[in-house]
mmCIF file of C-alpha atoms in Angstrom:
data_model
loop_
_atom_site.group_PDB
_atom_site.id
_atom_site.type_symbol
_atom_site.label_atom_id
_atom_site.label_comp_id
_atom_site.label_asym_id
_atom_site.label_seq_id
_atom_site.Cartn_x
_atom_site.Cartn_y
_atom_site.Cartn_z
ATOM 1 C CA SER C 1 -37.334 -64.978 -37.707
ATOM 2 C CA LEU C 2 -41.227 -64.038 -36.477
ATOM 3 C CA PHE C 3 -40.457 -66.534 -33.624
ATOM 4 C CA LYS C 4 -37.278 -65.318 -32.604
ATOM 5 C CA GLY C 5 -38.638 -62.261 -31.024
ATOM 6 C CA PRO C 6 -40.664 -63.221 -28.481
ATOM 7 C CA ARG C 7 -37.644 -65.640 -27.089
ATOM 8 C CA LEU C 8 -35.047 -62.746 -27.245
ATOM 9 C CA VAL C 9 -37.151 -60.690 -25.261
ATOM 10 C CA ALA C 10 -38.328 -62.958 -23.043
ATOM 11 C CA GLY C 11 -37.074 -61.201 -19.413
ATOM 12 C CA LYS C 12 -36.614 -58.329 -20.551
ATOM 13 C CA GLU C 13 -37.958 -54.758 -19.490
ATOM 14 C CA ARG C 14 -41.149 -53.617 -20.399
ATOM 15 C CA HIS C 15 -41.099 -57.174 -21.551
ATOM 16 C CA ALA C 16 -44.914 -57.737 -21.814
ATOM 17 C CA ASP C 17 -45.231 -54.708 -24.290
ATOM 18 C CA LEU C 18 -42.661 -55.662 -26.953
ATOM 19 C CA ILE C 19 -44.119 -59.635 -26.650
ATOM 20 C CA GLY C 20 -47.442 -58.535 -26.936
ATOM 21 C CA SER C 21 -46.672 -56.571 -30.648
ATOM 22 C CA LEU C 22 -44.490 -59.589 -31.227
ATOM 23 C CA PHE C 23 -47.795 -61.880 -31.706
ATOM 24 C CA THR C 24 -49.618 -59.289 -32.972
ATOM 25 C CA ASN C 25 -47.115 -59.647 -36.372
ATOM 26 C CA ILE C 26 -47.245 -63.087 -35.808
ATOM 27 C CA SER C 27 -50.490 -63.333 -35.695
ATOM 28 C CA ASN C 28 -51.531 -60.873 -38.807
ATOM 29 C CA ALA C 29 -48.429 -62.920 -40.643
ATOM 30 C CA TYR C 30 -51.001 -65.794 -40.454
ATOM 31 C CA VAL C 31 -54.040 -63.443 -41.493
ATOM 32 C CA SER C 32 -51.875 -63.210 -45.003
ATOM 33 C CA LEU C 33 -51.478 -67.168 -45.034
ATOM 34 C CA ASN C 34 -55.098 -66.618 -44.496
ATOM 35 C CA ASP C 35 -54.735 -69.397 -41.538
ATOM 36 C CA LEU C 36 -57.422 -67.526 -39.197
ATOM 37 C CA ASP C 37 -56.463 -70.582 -36.780
ATOM 38 C CA ASN C 38 -53.242 -69.392 -35.724
ATOM 39 C CA ALA C 39 -53.708 -66.635 -36.256
ATOM 40 C CA LEU C 40 -56.204 -66.369 -34.101
ATOM 41 C CA LEU C 41 -54.244 -68.603 -31.320
ATOM 42 C CA TYR C 42 -50.889 -65.555 -32.023
ATOM 43 C CA ALA C 43 -53.447 -62.822 -31.525
ATOM 44 C CA LEU C 44 -55.281 -63.965 -28.358
ATOM 45 C CA LYS C 45 -51.341 -64.222 -26.675
ATOM 46 C CA ALA C 46 -51.456 -60.138 -27.916
ATOM 47 C CA GLU C 47 -53.797 -59.757 -25.934
ATOM 48 C CA LYS C 48 -52.486 -61.716 -22.934
ATOM 49 C CA ASN C 49 -49.391 -59.646 -22.720
ATOM 50 C CA ASN C 50 -50.704 -56.424 -23.889
ATOM 51 C CA GLU C 51 -53.855 -56.356 -21.213
ATOM 52 C CA ALA C 52 -50.862 -57.134 -18.991
ATOM 53 C CA ASP C 53 -49.165 -53.976 -19.997
ATOM 54 C CA LYS C 54 -52.335 -52.121 -19.972
ATOM 55 C CA ASP C 55 -51.484 -50.213 -22.830
ATOM 56 C CA THR C 56 -54.586 -49.048 -23.916
ATOM 57 C CA ALA C 57 -53.525 -48.357 -27.539
ATOM 58 C CA ASP C 58 -52.214 -52.007 -28.431
ATOM 59 C CA LEU C 59 -55.769 -52.963 -26.490
ATOM 60 C CA GLY C 60 -57.315 -51.304 -29.280
ATOM 61 C CA GLY C 61 -54.731 -52.659 -32.360
ATOM 62 C CA ILE C 62 -55.371 -56.185 -30.766
ATOM 63 C CA TYR C 63 -58.828 -56.180 -30.112
ATOM 64 C CA ASN C 64 -58.961 -54.319 -33.905
ATOM 65 C CA THR C 65 -57.182 -57.314 -35.250
ATOM 66 C CA ILE C 66 -59.202 -60.049 -33.366
ATOM 67 C CA GLY C 67 -62.825 -58.553 -34.346
ATOM 68 C CA GLU C 68 -60.808 -59.406 -38.031
ATOM 69 C CA ILE C 69 -59.836 -62.123 -37.286
ATOM 70 C CA TYR C 70 -63.678 -63.129 -36.242
ATOM 71 C CA LYS C 71 -64.856 -61.398 -39.063
ATOM 72 C CA ASN C 72 -62.596 -63.503 -41.575
ATOM 73 C CA LYS C 73 -63.924 -67.026 -40.014
ATOM 74 C CA MET C 74 -67.795 -66.344 -40.136
ATOM 75 C CA GLU C 75 -68.024 -65.482 -36.455
ATOM 76 C CA PRO C 76 -69.900 -61.526 -36.655
ATOM 77 C CA GLU C 77 -71.083 -62.213 -32.988
ATOM 78 C CA LYS C 78 -67.791 -62.690 -31.521
ATOM 79 C CA SER C 79 -66.261 -60.210 -34.259
ATOM 80 C CA ILE C 80 -68.817 -57.478 -33.162
ATOM 81 C CA GLY C 81 -67.786 -57.685 -29.658
ATOM 82 C CA TYR C 82 -64.241 -57.327 -30.218
ATOM 83 C CA PHE C 83 -64.535 -53.728 -32.337
ATOM 84 C CA LYS C 84 -66.673 -52.611 -30.135
ATOM 85 C CA GLN C 85 -63.705 -52.678 -26.980
ATOM 86 C CA ALA C 86 -61.429 -51.798 -30.280
ATOM 87 C CA ILE C 87 -63.156 -48.824 -31.160
ATOM 88 C CA ASP C 88 -64.169 -48.100 -26.559
ATOM 89 C CA TYR C 89 -59.488 -48.633 -26.633
ATOM 90 C CA HIS C 90 -59.477 -46.230 -29.368
ATOM 91 C CA ARG C 91 -61.089 -43.802 -28.192
ATOM 92 C CA TYR C 92 -59.314 -44.139 -24.820
ATOM 93 C CA ALA C 93 -55.946 -43.721 -26.250
ATOM 94 C CA GLY C 94 -57.401 -41.070 -27.830
ATOM 95 C CA ASP C 95 -57.222 -42.444 -31.817
ATOM 96 C CA GLU C 96 -60.100 -41.809 -33.150
ATOM 97 C CA GLY C 97 -58.699 -42.398 -36.835
ATOM 98 C CA LYS C 98 -58.345 -45.741 -35.567
ATOM 99 C CA ALA C 99 -62.157 -45.962 -33.464
ATOM 100 C CA ALA C 100 -63.564 -44.944 -37.338
ATOM 101 C CA SER C 101 -61.327 -47.458 -39.054
ATOM 102 C CA SER C 102 -62.980 -50.434 -36.372
ATOM 103 C CA THR C 103 -66.463 -48.508 -36.667
ATOM 104 C CA THR C 104 -65.859 -49.617 -40.905
ATOM 105 C CA SER C 105 -65.640 -52.944 -39.953
ATOM 106 C CA LEU C 106 -68.005 -52.874 -37.637
ATOM 107 C CA SER C 107 -70.342 -51.967 -40.385
ATOM 108 C CA LEU C 108 -68.967 -54.148 -42.669
ATOM 109 C CA VAL C 109 -69.963 -57.071 -39.853
ATOM 110 C CA TYR C 110 -73.609 -55.869 -40.113
ATOM 111 C CA LEU C 111 -74.101 -55.943 -43.123
ATOM 112 C CA SER C 112 -72.288 -59.787 -43.917
ATOM 113 C CA MET C 113 -75.298 -60.458 -40.775
ATOM 114 C CA LYS C 114 -78.274 -58.305 -42.705
ATOM 115 C CA ASP C 115 -78.454 -55.584 -40.240
ATOM 116 C CA ILE C 116 -78.630 -52.917 -42.323
ATOM 117 C CA ASP C 117 -79.925 -50.719 -39.433
ATOM 118 C CA SER C 118 -76.996 -51.281 -37.757
ATOM 119 C CA ALA C 119 -74.799 -51.145 -40.530
ATOM 120 C CA LEU C 120 -75.744 -47.743 -41.360
ATOM 121 C CA TYR C 121 -75.814 -46.427 -37.926
ATOM 122 C CA TYR C 122 -72.236 -46.978 -37.673
ATOM 123 C CA GLN C 123 -70.997 -46.203 -41.574
ATOM 124 C CA SER C 124 -72.918 -43.305 -40.694
ATOM 125 C CA LEU C 125 -70.628 -42.690 -38.375
ATOM 126 C CA THR C 126 -67.357 -43.303 -39.596
ATOM 127 C CA LEU C 127 -68.648 -40.875 -42.486
ATOM 128 C CA GLY C 128 -69.322 -37.793 -40.419
ATOM 129 C CA TYR C 129 -66.310 -38.675 -38.438
ATOM 130 C CA ALA C 130 -64.361 -38.987 -42.397
ATOM 131 C CA LYS C 131 -66.171 -35.232 -42.925
ATOM 132 C CA ALA C 132 -64.890 -33.536 -40.129
ATOM 133 C CA HIS C 133 -61.339 -34.813 -41.349
ATOM 134 C CA LYS C 134 -60.832 -35.307 -44.608
ATOM 135 C CA ALA C 135 -58.372 -32.678 -45.171
ATOM 136 C CA HIS C 136 -56.159 -35.340 -42.415
ATOM 137 C CA GLU C 137 -57.301 -38.576 -43.664
ATOM 138 C CA PHE C 138 -58.701 -38.354 -46.721
ATOM 139 C CA SER C 139 -58.339 -41.795 -47.662
ATOM 140 C CA ASN C 140 -60.792 -42.638 -44.850
ATOM 141 C CA TYR C 141 -62.919 -40.140 -46.425
ATOM 142 C CA CYS C 142 -63.899 -41.760 -49.797
ATOM 143 C CA TYR C 143 -63.774 -45.095 -48.132
ATOM 144 C CA ALA C 144 -66.489 -44.125 -45.993
ATOM 145 C CA ILE C 145 -68.336 -42.267 -48.901
ATOM 146 C CA THR C 146 -67.857 -45.699 -51.332
ATOM 147 C CA SER C 147 -69.463 -47.816 -48.965
#
């Protein structure tokens, strides 16, 4: 049923935004199945559609998704670039919580590369955000202090 969505909205108003979201959903389903090649294929399609729509929140989300896919594919250099874009777009969209989540993921990539200084730097940014907002985003706070 996920594959019906893009066909149903083709040619409709706000086509790029909706198709970008539908491709993101397909990508996430493939991530759940651990089929990272197809997950990346649909994430890149979502990226293309979201760039056409210029929706900063959607771009932050898809860049985060692509960063996660590359992280899982053990391609840290590509992952880092996408996570940094995700952080920028989340901040530009005014969503510091999602920016902090992407920052945590970025710190984990650096940790996997054994770049402890960078991992600690990005994790400290997440912790700083989480401490300032722990009343609202307690789960992020708990994760940040235990990572």
